């Protein structure tokens, strides 16, 4: 189903996806141990939202919990989880599987471990089409060839008979993208799809995703640790730290003038070619779930920490429109 094919959803009236109070918990702990804690997200049709943060911040768990793709032992909870205006928080696995295949596509970080190594490309893409579109084998193969051509795979007809190990990393990722697009989803979740690729291939995949979003009207939820990737994609940014969103805003605004010390530290850790500035690493590491300091969870690593940072922090709007917000009392009060 495409983003514009549902008569039950008015994109002008409500977000395509809206979640309030998202939590991902380790089910085996008593009391429950929150790995993601109170994330709110709204995503419009055709919009790009980037979830950013270091490994262990909860960005992948947040995104993959939405279509029910959490690892065993973890569970998702939310105050509300609405897709096309319909509450889907309580859907069972069978209903979620239909949703994932037909309306929400997912591109994983490492295609070599996501693709089946003993099945040819045609079989793997065709399986999606037969399951969710009811196509016959010949029709599915023809559609799979069209999809490979759309994502820029050279000689797509010949590649249909390849096994994953016979393809380069860049081609495997394009095959994954083709599979995710097979049923014309309204939302594409991309979980760090460029991490295992070299710089030139990263640029190609980012350009491909941006072009697909433009042509198909896709909403794109992109997970990354790299603010350089965010600069290339644009859209809206949600910076996560220790399971919480600590800053949000339009990409151009946030990258030009980050408000939260964590976002500033991420930017300072990027290499720069336009000026001679030494990269500044962030001391320490993201605290494990349940071991973050009270108040601001970043304060043990923050060079601006001062008395008051141990108080509970809320995500506070920084502008009249509410497009910018930060979970930092210093930012809210305009402190440097």
Short mmCIF file of C-alpha atoms in Angstrom, two decimals:
data_model
loop_
_atom_site.label_atom_id
_atom_site.label_comp_id
_atom_site.label_asym_id
_atom_site.label_seq_id
_atom_site.Cartn_x
_atom_site.Cartn_y
_atom_site.Cartn_z
CA UNK A 1 0.00 0.00 0.00
CA UNK A 2 1.47 3.34 -0.94
CA UNK A 3 1.39 6.44 1.21
CA UNK A 4 -1.46 7.86 -0.84
CA UNK A 5 -3.53 4.75 -1.52
CA UNK A 6 -5.41 4.47 1.78
CA UNK A 7 -8.79 6.18 1.83
CA UNK A 8 -8.94 5.77 5.63
CA UNK A 9 -5.95 8.02 6.23
CA UNK A 10 -5.81 11.75 5.64
CA UNK A 11 -2.14 12.78 5.65
CA UNK A 12 -3.11 16.43 6.10
CA UNK A 13 -5.09 15.69 9.26
CA UNK A 14 -2.75 13.45 11.26
CA UNK A 15 0.81 12.12 11.21
CA UNK A 16 1.44 8.87 9.39
CA UNK A 17 2.96 7.51 12.60
CA UNK A 18 2.62 8.86 16.12
CA UNK A 19 3.94 7.28 19.29
CA UNK A 20 3.72 8.70 22.81
CA UNK A 21 5.59 7.46 25.86
CA UNK A 22 7.49 4.70 24.07
CA UNK A 23 9.37 2.35 26.38
CA UNK A 24 11.41 -0.73 25.59
CA UNK A 25 11.91 -2.90 28.66
CA UNK A 26 13.94 -5.95 29.57
CA UNK A 27 11.16 -8.34 30.51
CA UNK A 28 13.30 -10.44 32.86
CA UNK A 29 14.06 -7.66 35.35
CA UNK A 30 11.99 -6.75 38.41
CA UNK A 31 11.24 -3.90 38.47
CA UNK A 32 11.26 -3.59 34.66
CA UNK A 33 14.52 -2.20 33.28
CA UNK A 34 13.88 0.50 30.66
CA UNK A 35 16.29 0.52 27.70
CA UNK A 36 14.19 3.21 25.97
CA UNK A 37 12.38 5.60 28.27
CA UNK A 38 9.52 7.88 27.25
CA UNK A 39 10.20 8.62 23.58
CA UNK A 40 7.59 10.63 21.65
CA UNK A 41 7.70 10.59 17.84
CA UNK A 42 5.50 11.90 15.05
CA UNK A 43 6.32 11.18 11.42
CA UNK A 44 4.44 12.65 8.47
CA UNK A 45 4.04 11.09 5.04
CA UNK A 46 7.09 11.92 2.93
CA UNK A 47 9.10 13.21 5.91
CA UNK A 48 12.64 12.26 6.94
CA UNK A 49 13.44 11.83 10.62
CA UNK A 50 16.94 10.85 11.75
CA UNK A 51 17.51 9.16 15.12
CA UNK A 52 21.08 9.95 16.19
CA UNK A 53 23.34 8.84 19.01
CA UNK A 54 26.19 6.60 20.07
CA UNK A 55 25.85 2.83 20.24
CA UNK A 56 23.73 1.90 23.24
CA UNK A 57 21.62 5.08 23.21
CA UNK A 58 18.43 3.22 22.25
CA UNK A 59 17.91 4.57 18.76
CA UNK A 60 17.70 1.19 16.97
CA UNK A 61 15.53 -0.32 19.71
CA UNK A 62 13.18 2.67 19.47
CA UNK A 63 12.76 2.37 15.70
CA UNK A 64 12.62 -1.43 15.44
CA UNK A 65 10.14 -1.71 18.30
CA UNK A 66 7.53 0.17 16.25
CA UNK A 67 6.88 -2.68 13.76
CA UNK A 68 7.51 -5.32 16.46
CA UNK A 69 11.08 -6.35 15.60
CA UNK A 70 12.58 -6.43 19.08
CA UNK A 71 15.01 -9.18 20.13
CA UNK A 72 13.70 -11.95 22.38
CA UNK A 73 13.38 -10.91 26.01
CA UNK A 74 12.50 -7.28 25.27
CA UNK A 75 9.02 -5.79 25.17
CA UNK A 76 7.54 -2.54 23.92
CA UNK A 77 5.15 -0.40 25.92
CA UNK A 78 3.60 2.94 25.00
CA UNK A 79 0.86 5.30 26.01
CA UNK A 80 -0.23 5.39 22.37
CA UNK A 81 1.08 3.97 19.09
CA UNK A 82 -0.95 5.05 16.07
CA UNK A 83 -0.40 4.15 12.43
CA UNK A 84 -2.49 6.02 9.83
CA UNK A 85 -4.69 7.19 12.71
CA UNK A 86 -5.31 3.62 13.98
CA UNK A 87 -4.05 2.37 17.34
CA UNK A 88 -1.70 -0.57 16.73
CA UNK A 89 0.02 -0.90 20.10
CA UNK A 90 -1.84 -4.11 20.97
CA UNK A 91 -1.62 -5.89 17.60
CA UNK A 92 -0.56 -9.54 17.77
CA UNK A 93 2.43 -10.92 15.85
CA UNK A 94 0.33 -12.09 12.88
CA UNK A 95 -1.17 -8.64 12.37
CA UNK A 96 2.23 -6.98 12.84
CA UNK A 97 3.73 -9.27 10.20
CA UNK A 98 1.12 -8.12 7.69
CA UNK A 99 1.83 -4.50 8.60
CA UNK A 100 5.61 -4.94 8.27
CA UNK A 101 5.37 -6.55 4.88
CA UNK A 102 2.73 -4.36 3.28
CA UNK A 103 3.10 -0.89 4.81
CA UNK A 104 6.39 -0.64 6.71
CA UNK A 105 9.69 -1.67 5.11
CA UNK A 106 12.93 -2.22 7.05
CA UNK A 107 16.54 -2.03 5.84
CA UNK A 108 19.01 -3.54 8.29
CA UNK A 109 22.59 -2.53 9.02
CA UNK A 110 24.39 -5.62 7.73
CA UNK A 111 22.76 -7.26 4.69
CA UNK A 112 25.09 -10.26 4.75
CA UNK A 113 23.52 -11.39 8.02
CA UNK A 114 19.99 -10.29 7.04
CA UNK A 115 19.84 -12.02 3.67
CA UNK A 116 19.54 -15.82 3.55
CA UNK A 117 22.93 -17.09 2.30
CA UNK A 118 21.49 -20.23 0.65
CA UNK A 119 18.71 -18.54 -1.35
CA UNK A 120 19.07 -16.65 -4.61
CA UNK A 121 18.10 -13.00 -4.80
CA UNK A 122 15.00 -13.75 -6.91
CA UNK A 123 13.72 -16.17 -4.29
CA UNK A 124 14.17 -13.76 -1.41
CA UNK A 125 12.49 -10.77 -3.08
CA UNK A 126 9.86 -13.02 -4.63
CA UNK A 127 8.92 -14.46 -1.25
CA UNK A 128 7.85 -11.00 -0.07
CA UNK A 129 5.78 -10.43 -3.20
CA UNK A 130 4.10 -13.83 -3.09
CA UNK A 131 3.30 -13.55 0.62
CA UNK A 132 1.91 -10.00 0.63
CA UNK A 133 0.84 -9.41 -2.97
CA UNK A 134 -0.20 -12.92 -4.00
CA UNK A 135 1.95 -12.87 -7.16
CA UNK A 136 2.83 -16.04 -9.02
CA UNK A 137 6.45 -17.10 -9.41
CA UNK A 138 6.85 -15.58 -12.89
CA UNK A 139 5.17 -12.31 -11.94
CA UNK A 140 7.23 -12.07 -8.76
CA UNK A 141 10.46 -12.57 -10.70
CA UNK A 142 9.54 -9.85 -13.19
CA UNK A 143 8.66 -7.45 -10.38
CA UNK A 144 11.90 -8.30 -8.54
CA UNK A 145 13.88 -7.39 -11.65
CA UNK A 146 12.07 -4.04 -11.83
CA UNK A 147 12.87 -3.37 -8.18
CA UNK A 148 16.55 -4.16 -8.63
CA UNK A 149 16.66 -1.80 -11.59
CA UNK A 150 14.97 0.94 -9.54
CA UNK A 151 17.61 0.73 -6.79
CA UNK A 152 20.45 0.88 -9.29
CA UNK A 153 21.62 -2.75 -9.51
CA UNK A 154 23.42 -3.21 -12.86
CA UNK A 155 22.24 -6.10 -15.06
CA UNK A 156 19.31 -6.75 -12.69
CA UNK A 157 18.05 -9.79 -14.58
CA UNK A 158 21.36 -11.58 -14.13
CA UNK A 159 21.64 -10.58 -10.45
CA UNK A 160 18.35 -12.30 -9.69
CA UNK A 161 20.13 -15.65 -9.86
CA UNK A 162 23.02 -14.60 -7.61
CA UNK A 163 23.54 -15.69 -4.02
CA UNK A 164 24.32 -12.95 -1.46
CA UNK A 165 27.98 -13.95 -1.14
CA UNK A 166 28.42 -13.38 -4.87
CA UNK A 167 27.53 -9.70 -4.51
CA UNK A 168 29.55 -6.78 -3.18
CA UNK A 169 28.52 -5.07 0.05
CA UNK A 170 26.97 -2.19 -1.86
CA UNK A 171 24.93 -4.50 -4.09
CA UNK A 172 23.75 -6.55 -1.12
CA UNK A 173 22.49 -3.38 0.54
CA UNK A 174 20.64 -2.44 -2.66
CA UNK A 175 19.03 -5.88 -2.67
CA UNK A 176 17.89 -5.28 0.92
CA UNK A 177 16.42 -1.94 -0.09
CA UNK A 178 14.63 -3.56 -3.04
CA UNK A 179 13.10 -6.16 -0.69
CA UNK A 180 11.97 -3.43 1.71
CA UNK A 181 10.32 -1.55 -1.17
CA UNK A 182 8.66 -4.59 -2.73
CA UNK A 183 5.16 -3.87 -1.44
CA UNK A 184 5.26 -0.07 -1.81
CA UNK A 185 5.48 0.78 1.90
CA UNK A 186 4.52 4.18 3.25
CA UNK A 187 7.37 4.10 5.77
CA UNK A 188 10.95 2.88 5.34
CA UNK A 189 12.98 2.26 8.51
CA UNK A 190 16.71 2.25 7.73
CA UNK A 191 18.87 0.97 10.60
CA UNK A 192 22.38 2.34 9.94
CA UNK A 193 22.38 0.97 6.37
CA UNK A 194 25.66 2.70 5.42
CA UNK A 195 27.81 1.72 8.43
CA UNK A 196 29.55 -1.25 6.79
CA UNK A 197 30.18 0.60 3.49
CA UNK A 198 33.09 2.74 2.37
CA UNK A 199 32.63 6.49 1.91
CA UNK A 200 31.80 6.41 -1.80
CA UNK A 201 29.23 3.63 -1.35
CA UNK A 202 27.73 5.44 1.64
CA UNK A 203 27.15 8.48 -0.53
CA UNK A 204 25.52 6.33 -3.23
CA UNK A 205 23.14 4.65 -0.78
CA UNK A 206 22.18 7.97 0.85
CA UNK A 207 21.47 9.49 -2.56
CA UNK A 208 19.44 6.41 -3.48
CA UNK A 209 17.31 6.64 -0.32
CA UNK A 210 16.77 10.37 -0.77
CA UNK A 211 15.69 9.82 -4.37
CA UNK A 212 13.32 6.99 -3.44
CA UNK A 213 11.74 9.14 -0.74
CA UNK A 214 11.21 11.93 -3.25
CA UNK A 215 9.82 9.74 -6.03
CA UNK A 216 7.67 7.44 -3.94
CA UNK A 217 6.56 9.89 -1.23
CA UNK A 218 8.05 7.62 1.42
CA UNK A 219 8.47 8.58 5.05
CA UNK A 220 12.02 7.72 6.08
CA UNK A 221 13.08 6.91 9.64
CA UNK A 222 16.88 6.76 9.50
CA UNK A 223 19.03 5.52 12.40
CA UNK A 224 22.66 6.62 12.52
CA UNK A 225 25.51 7.58 14.85
CA UNK A 226 26.97 9.94 12.24
CA UNK A 227 25.85 13.57 12.11
CA UNK A 228 27.60 13.84 8.75
CA UNK A 229 24.97 11.45 7.38
CA UNK A 230 22.27 13.62 8.95
CA UNK A 231 23.66 16.64 7.13
CA UNK A 232 23.37 14.77 3.83
CA UNK A 233 19.79 13.58 4.44
CA UNK A 234 18.30 16.68 6.08
CA UNK A 235 14.81 16.49 7.50
CA UNK A 236 14.24 16.44 11.24
CA UNK A 237 16.66 15.14 13.89
CA UNK A 238 16.08 13.43 17.23
CA UNK A 239 19.27 13.04 19.27
CA UNK A 240 19.14 10.18 21.80
CA UNK A 241 21.25 9.50 24.86
CA UNK A 242 20.86 6.68 27.41
CA UNK A 243 17.35 5.80 26.22
CA UNK A 244 15.97 9.35 26.10
CA UNK A 245 15.57 12.01 23.43
CA UNK A 246 17.81 14.91 24.51
CA UNK A 247 17.38 17.29 21.55
CA UNK A 248 15.13 17.65 18.52
CA UNK A 249 14.94 20.08 15.62
CA UNK A 250 15.26 20.62 11.87
CA UNK A 251 18.59 19.22 10.68
CA UNK A 252 19.97 22.50 9.31
CA UNK A 253 19.13 24.43 12.48
CA UNK A 254 20.32 21.78 14.90
CA UNK A 255 23.62 21.22 13.11
CA UNK A 256 24.31 24.95 12.85
CA UNK A 257 23.55 25.73 16.50
CA UNK A 258 23.16 22.62 18.69
CA UNK A 259 21.67 23.38 22.10
CA UNK A 260 22.35 20.24 24.15
CA UNK A 261 25.94 19.61 25.29
CA UNK A 262 25.72 16.03 24.03
CA UNK A 263 24.83 17.16 20.51
CA UNK A 264 27.68 19.68 20.64
CA UNK A 265 30.06 16.92 21.72
CA UNK A 266 28.93 14.66 18.87
CA UNK A 267 29.56 17.45 16.38
CA UNK A 268 32.97 18.24 17.88
CA UNK A 269 33.97 14.59 17.43
CA UNK A 270 33.48 14.77 13.65
CA UNK A 271 36.51 15.32 11.38
CA UNK A 272 36.40 18.64 9.52
CA UNK A 273 37.97 19.37 6.14
CA UNK A 274 36.94 23.03 5.99
CA UNK A 275 39.10 24.13 8.92
CA UNK A 276 41.94 22.96 11.09
CA UNK A 277 40.18 21.93 14.26
CA UNK A 278 41.25 18.91 16.28
CA UNK A 279 38.56 16.29 16.87
CA UNK A 280 37.41 16.20 20.50
CA UNK A 281 36.37 12.79 21.76
CA UNK A 282 33.63 12.35 24.36
CA UNK A 283 35.11 10.94 27.58
CA UNK A 284 33.62 7.78 29.04
CA UNK A 285 30.80 5.79 27.49
CA UNK A 286 27.01 5.57 27.45
CA UNK A 287 25.89 4.22 30.85
CA UNK A 288 24.16 0.82 30.88
CA UNK A 289 20.41 0.80 31.41
CA UNK A 290 19.54 1.49 35.03
CA UNK A 291 22.97 2.98 35.84
CA UNK A 292 22.60 6.49 34.45
CA UNK A 293 23.14 9.33 36.93
CA UNK A 294 20.12 11.11 38.37
CA UNK A 295 18.86 14.17 36.54
CA UNK A 296 20.71 14.73 33.28
CA UNK A 297 21.94 11.33 32.15
CA UNK A 298 24.86 12.94 30.29
CA UNK A 299 26.18 14.98 33.22
CA UNK A 300 29.00 12.56 34.17
CA UNK A 301 30.51 13.08 30.69
CA UNK A 302 29.55 16.72 30.22
CA UNK A 303 32.14 19.50 30.35
CA UNK A 304 29.40 22.01 31.21
CA UNK A 305 27.93 20.09 34.18
CA UNK A 306 27.26 22.23 37.24
CA UNK A 307 25.01 22.23 40.33
CA UNK A 308 21.43 21.82 39.15
CA UNK A 309 22.17 19.14 36.56
CA UNK A 310 21.21 16.48 39.11
CA UNK A 311 17.62 17.75 38.92
CA UNK A 312 15.11 15.92 36.67
CA UNK A 313 15.40 17.23 33.10
CA UNK A 314 12.50 17.61 30.67
CA UNK A 315 12.46 18.07 26.91
CA UNK A 316 11.76 21.81 26.79
CA UNK A 317 10.80 23.88 23.71
CA UNK A 318 13.44 26.48 22.82
CA UNK A 319 11.45 28.48 20.25
CA UNK A 320 7.95 29.83 19.91
CA UNK A 321 7.02 27.33 17.20
CA UNK A 322 8.10 24.33 19.27
CA UNK A 323 10.29 23.01 16.46
CA UNK A 324 13.42 23.04 18.64
CA UNK A 325 13.68 21.43 22.06
CA UNK A 326 16.37 20.17 24.42
CA UNK A 327 16.51 18.15 27.64
CA UNK A 328 18.86 20.55 29.41
CA UNK A 329 18.07 23.35 31.85
CA UNK A 330 21.16 25.26 30.72
CA UNK A 331 19.91 25.30 27.12
CA UNK A 332 16.41 26.29 28.24
CA UNK A 333 17.83 29.23 30.20
CA UNK A 334 20.17 30.27 27.39
CA UNK A 335 23.37 29.44 29.26
CA UNK A 336 26.47 28.88 27.06
#
